[in-house]
């Protein structure tokens, strides 16, 4: 077997492997033994360097150190979740990457310097929005233009039907358990469908504080755990739907909502990774995503529309009018693929450490609350599945978008789509979360203010 410093081949036969050089064995370890995407030797090195900083009493919160820190812990938690029996295939990786860090923080098992640096980095950089904008723009640019149009026009009907059925089922279960209708709807069902924390739970708590004459902190303390439990339920269901799609392939488009329409992602992305897309094009794709998000921020200042939604509409418009070249589309798709594979678990770890309160989640873990939450989310998703199938869409993919109606905002969309292995559905997930949540919160507070108070 001949080899050079730039290329080598690893023998498939174990007996032949013993005959290769030490250099090639080392390369084989680097290329095949991995934690997430990190080669095992680099993973061990990262852990040692982080430990040295922690023992020194200070872990810098600059981007260089935090990239290694978030990658180390995020992929470790994700790998642990993937290897769990049975539930490892049902979205446990995303759950573990988010909730294990939260539990470690609560029980004091994560070094304080790691908690402080991660929280400071997450809150000061708003890195989640960089992640979301690259995922949204890249996934839109990867879509077939006709499928994009048809998907956006049709997705609203299953979403609406799912919310109505979910509310009815949730109320019915709550009433059957002897719970007060007001508490069931406004403090269980509505928080589940409010659109997450920033755009849902917080505005809802402010409205409750004003209309019900209660402290906002108390209202938020009651709402936030329900949002988290609803998101957790949606993650598990999304992972289960992914497994269902593997067993019954005719029910899914593997990230496509419309039958008979294949995404453009596979072709361009293959070309991009073969080396036909240069680094300047990839950089331009990243800059496109950032600039579109800045336009979304401007739209938010002018009319109050959430920045990710404004960015989503602009990106769809650019795609529909062929506003960017095929080469730039490829650059956006490579950026999307990079963030999907390399940044998801580190982001989820940061979310778990910085903004996921474990104690509040545990306190809301009552039998009656769980029954209402699980029945509401299950009914919502099942309705999306069957309505989507009835109107000619891929039912599993529609159902996974419906899961995002119960998600924990942008972070919930990431976890749900990761569990369902459908990150290309992020644009539709953002519609379900942001627009659907905003409509639910606005109508509920309007109804509460005019008729019940």
Short mmCIF file of C-alpha atoms in Angstrom, two decimals:
data_model
loop_
_atom_site.label_atom_id
_atom_site.label_comp_id
_atom_site.label_asym_id
_atom_site.label_seq_id
_atom_site.Cartn_x
_atom_site.Cartn_y
_atom_site.Cartn_z
CA UNK A 1 0.00 0.00 0.00
CA UNK A 2 1.45 3.32 -1.05
CA UNK A 3 0.72 6.51 0.83
CA UNK A 4 1.72 10.15 0.93
CA UNK A 5 1.51 12.85 3.56
CA UNK A 6 -1.66 14.19 1.92
CA UNK A 7 -3.59 11.00 1.22
CA UNK A 8 -3.95 7.54 2.67
CA UNK A 9 -6.33 4.61 2.68
CA UNK A 10 -7.32 2.59 5.71
CA UNK A 11 -7.43 -1.20 5.19
CA UNK A 12 -10.81 -2.77 5.86
CA UNK A 13 -9.30 -6.05 7.07
CA UNK A 14 -8.17 -5.93 10.74
CA UNK A 15 -5.15 -8.12 9.88
CA UNK A 16 -4.02 -5.60 7.28
CA UNK A 17 -4.48 -2.75 9.75
CA UNK A 18 -1.64 -4.13 11.85
CA UNK A 19 0.74 -3.66 8.90
CA UNK A 20 0.16 0.06 8.35
CA UNK A 21 2.47 2.71 9.74
CA UNK A 22 2.02 4.44 13.08
CA UNK A 23 1.22 7.67 11.26
CA UNK A 24 -1.65 6.05 9.38
CA UNK A 25 -3.00 4.46 12.57
CA UNK A 26 -3.06 7.91 14.15
CA UNK A 27 -4.87 9.33 11.14
CA UNK A 28 -7.33 6.46 11.34
CA UNK A 29 -8.09 7.31 14.99
CA UNK A 30 -8.59 11.00 14.13
CA UNK A 31 -10.95 10.20 11.26
CA UNK A 32 -13.07 7.43 12.77
CA UNK A 33 -13.23 7.85 16.56
CA UNK A 34 -15.42 10.85 17.26
CA UNK A 35 -17.62 12.43 19.91
CA UNK A 36 -20.24 14.15 17.80
CA UNK A 37 -18.13 15.74 15.08
CA UNK A 38 -15.00 16.08 17.25
CA UNK A 39 -12.16 13.57 16.80
CA UNK A 40 -11.63 11.77 20.10
CA UNK A 41 -8.03 12.98 20.66
CA UNK A 42 -9.12 16.60 20.11
CA UNK A 43 -12.08 16.05 22.43
CA UNK A 44 -9.75 14.80 25.17
CA UNK A 45 -7.37 17.72 24.57
CA UNK A 46 -10.25 20.20 24.81
CA UNK A 47 -11.36 18.67 28.10
CA UNK A 48 -7.84 18.89 29.54
CA UNK A 49 -7.40 22.52 28.51
CA UNK A 50 -10.81 23.49 29.95
CA UNK A 51 -9.94 21.68 33.19
CA UNK A 52 -6.66 23.58 33.45
CA UNK A 53 -8.51 26.90 33.09
CA UNK A 54 -11.14 25.85 35.64
CA UNK A 55 -8.49 24.80 38.16
CA UNK A 56 -6.89 28.20 37.66
CA UNK A 57 -10.16 29.79 38.76
CA UNK A 58 -11.02 31.58 35.54
CA UNK A 59 -12.43 30.46 32.20
CA UNK A 60 -12.32 33.31 29.66
CA UNK A 61 -15.67 34.11 28.04
CA UNK A 62 -14.11 35.23 24.75
CA UNK A 63 -15.22 33.51 21.58
CA UNK A 64 -12.04 31.43 21.15
CA UNK A 65 -12.31 29.65 24.50
CA UNK A 66 -16.10 29.42 24.41
CA UNK A 67 -16.10 27.69 21.01
CA UNK A 68 -14.03 24.88 22.54
CA UNK A 69 -16.05 24.86 25.78
CA UNK A 70 -19.49 24.75 24.19
CA UNK A 71 -18.36 22.16 21.64
CA UNK A 72 -16.87 19.94 24.34
CA UNK A 73 -19.89 19.94 26.64
CA UNK A 74 -22.55 20.18 23.91
CA UNK A 75 -21.33 17.21 21.89
CA UNK A 76 -20.66 15.20 25.06
CA UNK A 77 -24.29 15.64 26.18
CA UNK A 78 -25.59 14.98 22.67
CA UNK A 79 -23.49 11.83 22.30
CA UNK A 80 -24.74 10.58 25.66
CA UNK A 81 -28.33 11.10 24.54
CA UNK A 82 -27.76 9.34 21.23
CA UNK A 83 -26.40 6.25 22.98
CA UNK A 84 -29.32 5.83 25.39
CA UNK A 85 -31.28 2.65 24.65
CA UNK A 86 -34.60 3.14 22.84
CA UNK A 87 -35.06 6.85 23.61
CA UNK A 88 -31.74 7.61 21.92
CA UNK A 89 -33.61 7.39 18.62
CA UNK A 90 -36.50 9.54 19.83
CA UNK A 91 -34.75 12.87 20.22
CA UNK A 92 -32.88 12.15 23.44
CA UNK A 93 -29.73 13.85 22.09
CA UNK A 94 -31.43 17.24 21.85
CA UNK A 95 -33.14 16.73 25.22
CA UNK A 96 -29.88 15.77 26.94
CA UNK A 97 -27.94 18.64 25.33
CA UNK A 98 -30.48 21.08 26.81
CA UNK A 99 -31.65 19.62 30.11
CA UNK A 100 -28.55 17.83 31.42
CA UNK A 101 -26.66 21.17 31.60
CA UNK A 102 -29.65 22.73 33.38
CA UNK A 103 -29.65 19.92 35.97
CA UNK A 104 -25.87 20.13 36.39
CA UNK A 105 -26.13 23.85 37.09
CA UNK A 106 -28.94 23.37 39.60
CA UNK A 107 -27.15 20.64 41.56
CA UNK A 108 -23.80 22.44 41.46
CA UNK A 109 -22.08 19.73 39.40
CA UNK A 110 -20.86 22.09 36.69
CA UNK A 111 -17.93 24.33 37.70
CA UNK A 112 -19.03 27.87 38.52
CA UNK A 113 -16.51 29.34 36.12
CA UNK A 114 -18.05 27.33 33.26
CA UNK A 115 -21.55 28.50 34.19
CA UNK A 116 -20.52 32.14 34.52
CA UNK A 117 -18.53 32.23 31.28
CA UNK A 118 -21.17 30.37 29.28
CA UNK A 119 -23.99 32.60 30.56
CA UNK A 120 -22.00 35.77 29.89
CA UNK A 121 -21.05 34.64 26.39
CA UNK A 122 -24.58 33.53 25.48
CA UNK A 123 -26.28 36.70 26.70
CA UNK A 124 -23.69 39.17 25.44
CA UNK A 125 -23.32 37.75 21.92
CA UNK A 126 -26.91 36.70 21.09
CA UNK A 127 -25.30 33.81 19.22
CA UNK A 128 -28.66 32.04 19.00
CA UNK A 129 -29.84 34.65 16.49
CA UNK A 130 -26.75 34.13 14.33
CA UNK A 131 -27.55 30.42 14.36
CA UNK A 132 -31.22 30.94 13.50
CA UNK A 133 -30.58 33.43 10.70
CA UNK A 134 -28.02 31.13 9.01
CA UNK A 135 -30.36 28.13 9.36
CA UNK A 136 -33.43 29.99 8.05
CA UNK A 137 -31.75 31.67 5.09
CA UNK A 138 -29.80 28.53 4.16
CA UNK A 139 -32.83 26.26 4.33
CA UNK A 140 -34.94 28.65 2.25
CA UNK A 141 -32.20 28.92 -0.37
CA UNK A 142 -32.06 25.10 -0.45
CA UNK A 143 -35.75 24.68 -1.23
CA UNK A 144 -37.34 24.01 -4.57
CA UNK A 145 -39.02 27.27 -5.58
CA UNK A 146 -42.38 25.69 -6.45
CA UNK A 147 -42.41 23.58 -3.30
CA UNK A 148 -41.61 26.70 -1.26
CA UNK A 149 -44.64 28.54 -2.64
CA UNK A 150 -47.02 25.62 -2.19
CA UNK A 151 -45.67 24.81 1.28
CA UNK A 152 -46.18 28.33 2.61
CA UNK A 153 -49.69 28.52 1.17
CA UNK A 154 -50.80 25.16 2.58
CA UNK A 155 -49.09 24.96 5.97
CA UNK A 156 -51.44 27.45 7.65
CA UNK A 157 -54.51 25.19 7.44
CA UNK A 158 -53.03 22.20 9.33
CA UNK A 159 -51.57 24.62 11.88
CA UNK A 160 -54.95 26.26 12.50
CA UNK A 161 -56.78 22.93 12.73
CA UNK A 162 -54.13 21.59 15.10
CA UNK A 163 -54.43 24.52 17.47
CA UNK A 164 -58.23 24.30 17.61
CA UNK A 165 -58.23 20.55 18.23
CA UNK A 166 -55.35 20.82 20.71
CA UNK A 167 -57.20 23.44 22.74
CA UNK A 168 -60.43 21.43 22.76
CA UNK A 169 -58.67 18.20 23.80
CA UNK A 170 -56.58 19.96 26.44
CA UNK A 171 -59.65 21.62 27.94
CA UNK A 172 -61.54 18.33 27.91
CA UNK A 173 -58.73 16.49 29.75
CA UNK A 174 -58.36 19.32 32.26
CA UNK A 175 -62.05 19.39 33.01
CA UNK A 176 -62.15 15.59 33.33
CA UNK A 177 -59.39 15.85 35.96
CA UNK A 178 -61.46 18.37 37.92
CA UNK A 179 -59.26 21.39 37.15
CA UNK A 180 -60.62 24.92 36.83
CA UNK A 181 -61.32 25.86 33.17
CA UNK A 182 -59.70 29.29 33.57
CA UNK A 183 -56.49 27.79 34.96
CA UNK A 184 -56.38 25.05 32.33
CA UNK A 185 -56.71 27.40 29.39
CA UNK A 186 -54.73 30.46 30.49
CA UNK A 187 -52.00 28.78 32.54
CA UNK A 188 -51.58 25.44 30.72
CA UNK A 189 -52.89 25.37 27.15
CA UNK A 190 -52.10 28.94 26.13
CA UNK A 191 -48.48 28.92 27.39
CA UNK A 192 -47.88 25.74 25.36
CA UNK A 193 -48.91 27.55 22.16
CA UNK A 194 -47.55 31.00 23.05
CA UNK A 195 -44.43 30.78 20.89
CA UNK A 196 -41.70 30.22 23.46
CA UNK A 197 -40.18 32.47 26.11
CA UNK A 198 -39.18 35.81 24.62
CA UNK A 199 -42.13 36.19 22.25
CA UNK A 200 -44.63 34.14 24.30
CA UNK A 201 -44.16 33.60 28.03
CA UNK A 202 -42.82 37.07 28.83
CA UNK A 203 -45.51 39.07 26.95
CA UNK A 204 -48.11 36.72 28.39
CA UNK A 205 -46.84 37.28 31.95
CA UNK A 206 -46.89 41.05 31.43
CA UNK A 207 -50.48 40.84 30.19
CA UNK A 208 -51.54 38.64 33.11
CA UNK A 209 -49.83 40.97 35.58
CA UNK A 210 -51.82 43.93 34.22
CA UNK A 211 -55.19 42.24 33.70
CA UNK A 212 -55.23 39.85 36.69
CA UNK A 213 -53.48 42.23 39.12
CA UNK A 214 -50.68 39.82 39.96
CA UNK A 215 -46.91 40.17 40.13
CA UNK A 216 -45.23 39.54 36.78
CA UNK A 217 -42.59 37.34 38.41
CA UNK A 218 -45.29 35.11 39.87
CA UNK A 219 -47.07 34.90 36.51
CA UNK A 220 -43.83 34.09 34.67
CA UNK A 221 -42.94 31.49 37.30
CA UNK A 222 -46.20 29.68 36.56
CA UNK A 223 -46.00 30.00 32.78
CA UNK A 224 -42.35 29.24 32.08
CA UNK A 225 -42.28 25.61 33.32
CA UNK A 226 -45.35 24.80 31.22
CA UNK A 227 -43.63 26.22 28.14
CA UNK A 228 -40.62 24.02 28.87
CA UNK A 229 -42.67 20.87 29.45
CA UNK A 230 -44.63 21.50 26.27
CA UNK A 231 -41.37 21.86 24.39
CA UNK A 232 -39.99 18.68 25.95
CA UNK A 233 -43.11 16.76 24.89
CA UNK A 234 -42.80 18.15 21.36
CA UNK A 235 -39.13 17.06 21.15
CA UNK A 236 -40.02 13.49 22.13
CA UNK A 237 -42.90 13.36 19.64
CA UNK A 238 -40.71 14.80 16.87
CA UNK A 239 -38.07 12.12 17.50
CA UNK A 240 -40.77 9.45 17.41
CA UNK A 241 -42.10 10.84 14.11
CA UNK A 242 -38.62 10.62 12.64
CA UNK A 243 -38.50 6.92 13.53
CA UNK A 244 -41.99 6.46 12.08
CA UNK A 245 -40.78 7.99 8.84
CA UNK A 246 -37.91 5.51 8.65
CA UNK A 247 -40.33 2.65 9.10
CA UNK A 248 -42.93 4.02 6.65
CA UNK A 249 -41.03 6.08 4.06
CA UNK A 250 -44.15 6.83 2.03
CA UNK A 251 -45.40 9.08 4.85
CA UNK A 252 -42.46 11.49 4.75
CA UNK A 253 -40.59 13.72 2.35
CA UNK A 254 -37.50 13.81 4.61
CA UNK A 255 -37.79 17.57 5.06
CA UNK A 256 -40.11 18.29 2.13
CA UNK A 257 -43.73 19.22 2.77
CA UNK A 258 -45.02 18.60 -0.76
CA UNK A 259 -44.95 15.21 -2.53
CA UNK A 260 -43.27 15.08 -5.90
CA UNK A 261 -41.03 18.05 -5.15
CA UNK A 262 -37.41 17.40 -4.37
CA UNK A 263 -35.26 19.91 -2.62
CA UNK A 264 -32.41 21.57 -4.42
CA UNK A 265 -30.27 21.04 -1.36
CA UNK A 266 -28.85 17.66 -2.31
CA UNK A 267 -27.41 18.68 -5.67
CA UNK A 268 -25.84 22.05 -4.79
CA UNK A 269 -24.60 20.84 -1.44
CA UNK A 270 -22.87 17.88 -3.04
CA UNK A 271 -21.21 20.22 -5.52
CA UNK A 272 -20.24 22.60 -2.73
CA UNK A 273 -18.55 19.95 -0.64
CA UNK A 274 -16.72 18.60 -3.70
CA UNK A 275 -14.79 21.85 -3.78
CA UNK A 276 -16.64 23.74 -6.52
CA UNK A 277 -17.77 26.44 -4.10
CA UNK A 278 -14.83 28.53 -2.95
CA UNK A 279 -14.48 30.07 0.50
CA UNK A 280 -15.38 33.57 -0.69
CA UNK A 281 -18.76 32.29 -1.89
CA UNK A 282 -19.35 30.58 1.46
CA UNK A 283 -18.42 33.81 3.26
CA UNK A 284 -20.84 35.71 1.03
CA UNK A 285 -23.58 33.22 1.95
CA UNK A 286 -22.96 33.86 5.64
CA UNK A 287 -22.99 37.62 5.10
CA UNK A 288 -26.27 37.33 3.19
CA UNK A 289 -27.88 35.65 6.20
CA UNK A 290 -26.55 38.31 8.59
CA UNK A 291 -27.69 41.21 6.38
CA UNK A 292 -31.16 39.73 5.99
CA UNK A 293 -31.40 39.47 9.76
CA UNK A 294 -30.42 43.13 10.05
CA UNK A 295 -33.24 43.94 7.64
CA UNK A 296 -35.52 41.92 9.91
CA UNK A 297 -34.37 44.03 12.87
CA UNK A 298 -35.21 47.19 10.91
CA UNK A 299 -38.67 45.81 10.11
CA UNK A 300 -39.14 45.07 13.82
CA UNK A 301 -38.39 48.70 14.69
CA UNK A 302 -40.80 49.97 12.05
CA UNK A 303 -43.84 47.70 12.44
CA UNK A 304 -43.11 45.46 15.43
CA UNK A 305 -42.84 42.19 13.46
CA UNK A 306 -40.30 39.84 15.14
CA UNK A 307 -36.93 40.12 13.40
CA UNK A 308 -36.66 36.38 12.50
CA UNK A 309 -40.09 36.50 10.85
CA UNK A 310 -39.28 39.67 8.93
CA UNK A 311 -36.03 38.09 7.78
CA UNK A 312 -37.91 34.93 6.78
CA UNK A 313 -40.33 36.84 4.53
CA UNK A 314 -37.50 38.80 2.89
CA UNK A 315 -35.52 35.60 2.27
CA UNK A 316 -38.58 33.94 0.69
CA UNK A 317 -39.12 36.99 -1.53
CA UNK A 318 -35.49 36.95 -2.69
CA UNK A 319 -35.76 33.24 -3.45
CA UNK A 320 -39.00 33.65 -5.41
CA UNK A 321 -37.71 36.51 -7.59
CA UNK A 322 -34.34 34.82 -8.19
CA UNK A 323 -32.64 37.64 -6.32
CA UNK A 324 -29.34 35.80 -5.80
CA UNK A 325 -27.18 33.78 -8.16
CA UNK A 326 -26.98 29.97 -8.08
CA UNK A 327 -23.41 30.28 -6.84
CA UNK A 328 -24.48 32.37 -3.86
CA UNK A 329 -27.30 29.91 -3.19
CA UNK A 330 -24.67 27.19 -2.87
CA UNK A 331 -22.71 29.33 -0.44
CA UNK A 332 -25.82 29.80 1.72
CA UNK A 333 -26.48 26.08 1.66
CA UNK A 334 -22.95 25.26 2.84
CA UNK A 335 -23.33 27.75 5.70
CA UNK A 336 -26.66 26.14 6.59
CA UNK A 337 -25.11 22.67 6.60
CA UNK A 338 -22.20 23.84 8.76
CA UNK A 339 -24.44 25.36 11.41
CA UNK A 340 -26.79 22.37 11.35
CA UNK A 341 -24.06 19.80 11.94
CA UNK A 342 -21.51 21.75 13.97
CA UNK A 343 -23.30 24.38 16.03
CA UNK A 344 -26.61 22.82 17.12
CA UNK A 345 -25.45 20.90 20.21
CA UNK A 346 -23.11 23.64 21.47
CA UNK A 347 -26.00 26.11 21.18
CA UNK A 348 -28.36 23.79 23.05
CA UNK A 349 -25.79 23.38 25.84
CA UNK A 350 -25.52 27.16 26.19
CA UNK A 351 -29.32 27.43 26.30
CA UNK A 352 -29.47 24.78 29.03
CA UNK A 353 -26.89 26.57 31.16
CA UNK A 354 -27.99 30.16 30.62
CA UNK A 355 -31.79 30.24 30.39
CA UNK A 356 -33.27 26.85 31.39
CA UNK A 357 -34.24 26.79 35.10
CA UNK A 358 -34.25 23.17 36.25
CA UNK A 359 -36.07 23.81 39.53
CA UNK A 360 -39.07 25.43 37.84
CA UNK A 361 -39.30 22.55 35.40
CA UNK A 362 -39.33 19.99 38.22
CA UNK A 363 -41.98 21.89 40.22
CA UNK A 364 -44.36 21.84 37.25
CA UNK A 365 -43.89 18.09 36.84
CA UNK A 366 -47.24 17.13 38.37
CA UNK A 367 -49.42 14.30 37.12
CA UNK A 368 -52.36 16.52 36.16
CA UNK A 369 -50.20 19.09 34.40
CA UNK A 370 -48.43 16.37 32.43
CA UNK A 371 -51.70 14.79 31.31
CA UNK A 372 -53.04 18.11 30.02
CA UNK A 373 -49.75 19.05 28.34
CA UNK A 374 -49.17 15.67 26.67
CA UNK A 375 -52.78 15.40 25.49
CA UNK A 376 -52.75 18.96 24.11
CA UNK A 377 -49.49 18.58 22.20
CA UNK A 378 -50.36 15.09 20.98
CA UNK A 379 -53.75 16.23 19.68
CA UNK A 380 -52.20 19.25 17.97
CA UNK A 381 -49.55 17.13 16.24
CA UNK A 382 -51.93 14.30 15.32
CA UNK A 383 -54.30 16.82 13.74
CA UNK A 384 -51.45 18.29 11.72
CA UNK A 385 -50.52 14.78 10.60
CA UNK A 386 -53.98 13.78 9.38
CA UNK A 387 -54.97 17.18 7.95
CA UNK A 388 -51.64 17.41 6.13
CA UNK A 389 -52.17 13.97 4.66
CA UNK A 390 -55.74 14.86 3.66
CA UNK A 391 -54.68 17.94 1.70
CA UNK A 392 -51.85 16.17 -0.12
CA UNK A 393 -48.80 17.01 2.01
CA UNK A 394 -46.26 14.70 3.60
CA UNK A 395 -47.97 14.00 6.95
CA UNK A 396 -44.85 13.36 9.06
CA UNK A 397 -43.15 16.56 7.94
CA UNK A 398 -46.32 18.58 8.57
CA UNK A 399 -46.62 16.95 12.00
CA UNK A 400 -43.04 17.92 12.88
CA UNK A 401 -43.82 21.52 11.95
CA UNK A 402 -46.90 21.21 14.18
CA UNK A 403 -44.60 20.12 17.02
CA UNK A 404 -42.93 23.52 16.76
CA UNK A 405 -46.24 25.17 17.66
CA UNK A 406 -45.57 23.79 21.14
CA UNK A 407 -41.87 24.61 21.16
CA UNK A 408 -39.79 26.82 23.40
CA UNK A 409 -39.36 29.58 20.80
CA UNK A 410 -36.31 29.61 18.56
CA UNK A 411 -34.36 27.30 20.86
CA UNK A 412 -37.30 24.89 20.90
CA UNK A 413 -37.46 24.87 17.11
CA UNK A 414 -33.78 23.93 17.00
CA UNK A 415 -34.25 21.08 19.47
CA UNK A 416 -37.46 19.80 17.87
CA UNK A 417 -36.11 19.83 14.32
CA UNK A 418 -32.85 18.27 15.49
CA UNK A 419 -34.77 15.45 17.18
CA UNK A 420 -36.86 14.99 14.03
CA UNK A 421 -33.81 15.30 11.73
CA UNK A 422 -35.72 17.91 9.69
CA UNK A 423 -33.70 21.12 10.08
CA UNK A 424 -34.67 22.13 6.53
CA UNK A 425 -38.17 22.82 7.88
CA UNK A 426 -36.90 25.75 9.97
CA UNK A 427 -38.70 28.45 7.88
CA UNK A 428 -42.05 26.74 8.44
CA UNK A 429 -41.17 26.14 12.09
CA UNK A 430 -40.56 29.86 12.54
CA UNK A 431 -43.99 30.62 11.11
CA UNK A 432 -45.57 28.10 13.47
CA UNK A 433 -43.69 29.46 16.48
CA UNK A 434 -43.43 33.21 15.91
CA UNK A 435 -46.56 34.10 13.96
CA UNK A 436 -48.80 31.42 15.51
CA UNK A 437 -47.60 32.27 19.01
CA UNK A 438 -48.04 36.01 18.52
CA UNK A 439 -51.61 35.53 17.24
CA UNK A 440 -52.48 33.23 20.16
CA UNK A 441 -51.10 35.60 22.79
CA UNK A 442 -52.72 38.69 21.25
CA UNK A 443 -56.17 37.12 20.87
CA UNK A 444 -56.08 35.55 24.35
CA UNK A 445 -55.13 38.79 26.09
CA UNK A 446 -57.70 40.70 24.06
CA UNK A 447 -60.37 38.20 25.06
CA UNK A 448 -59.23 38.22 28.69
CA UNK A 449 -59.26 42.02 28.87
CA UNK A 450 -62.63 42.54 27.20
CA UNK A 451 -64.72 39.66 28.48
CA UNK A 452 -63.30 38.08 31.63
CA UNK A 453 -61.86 40.93 33.68
#
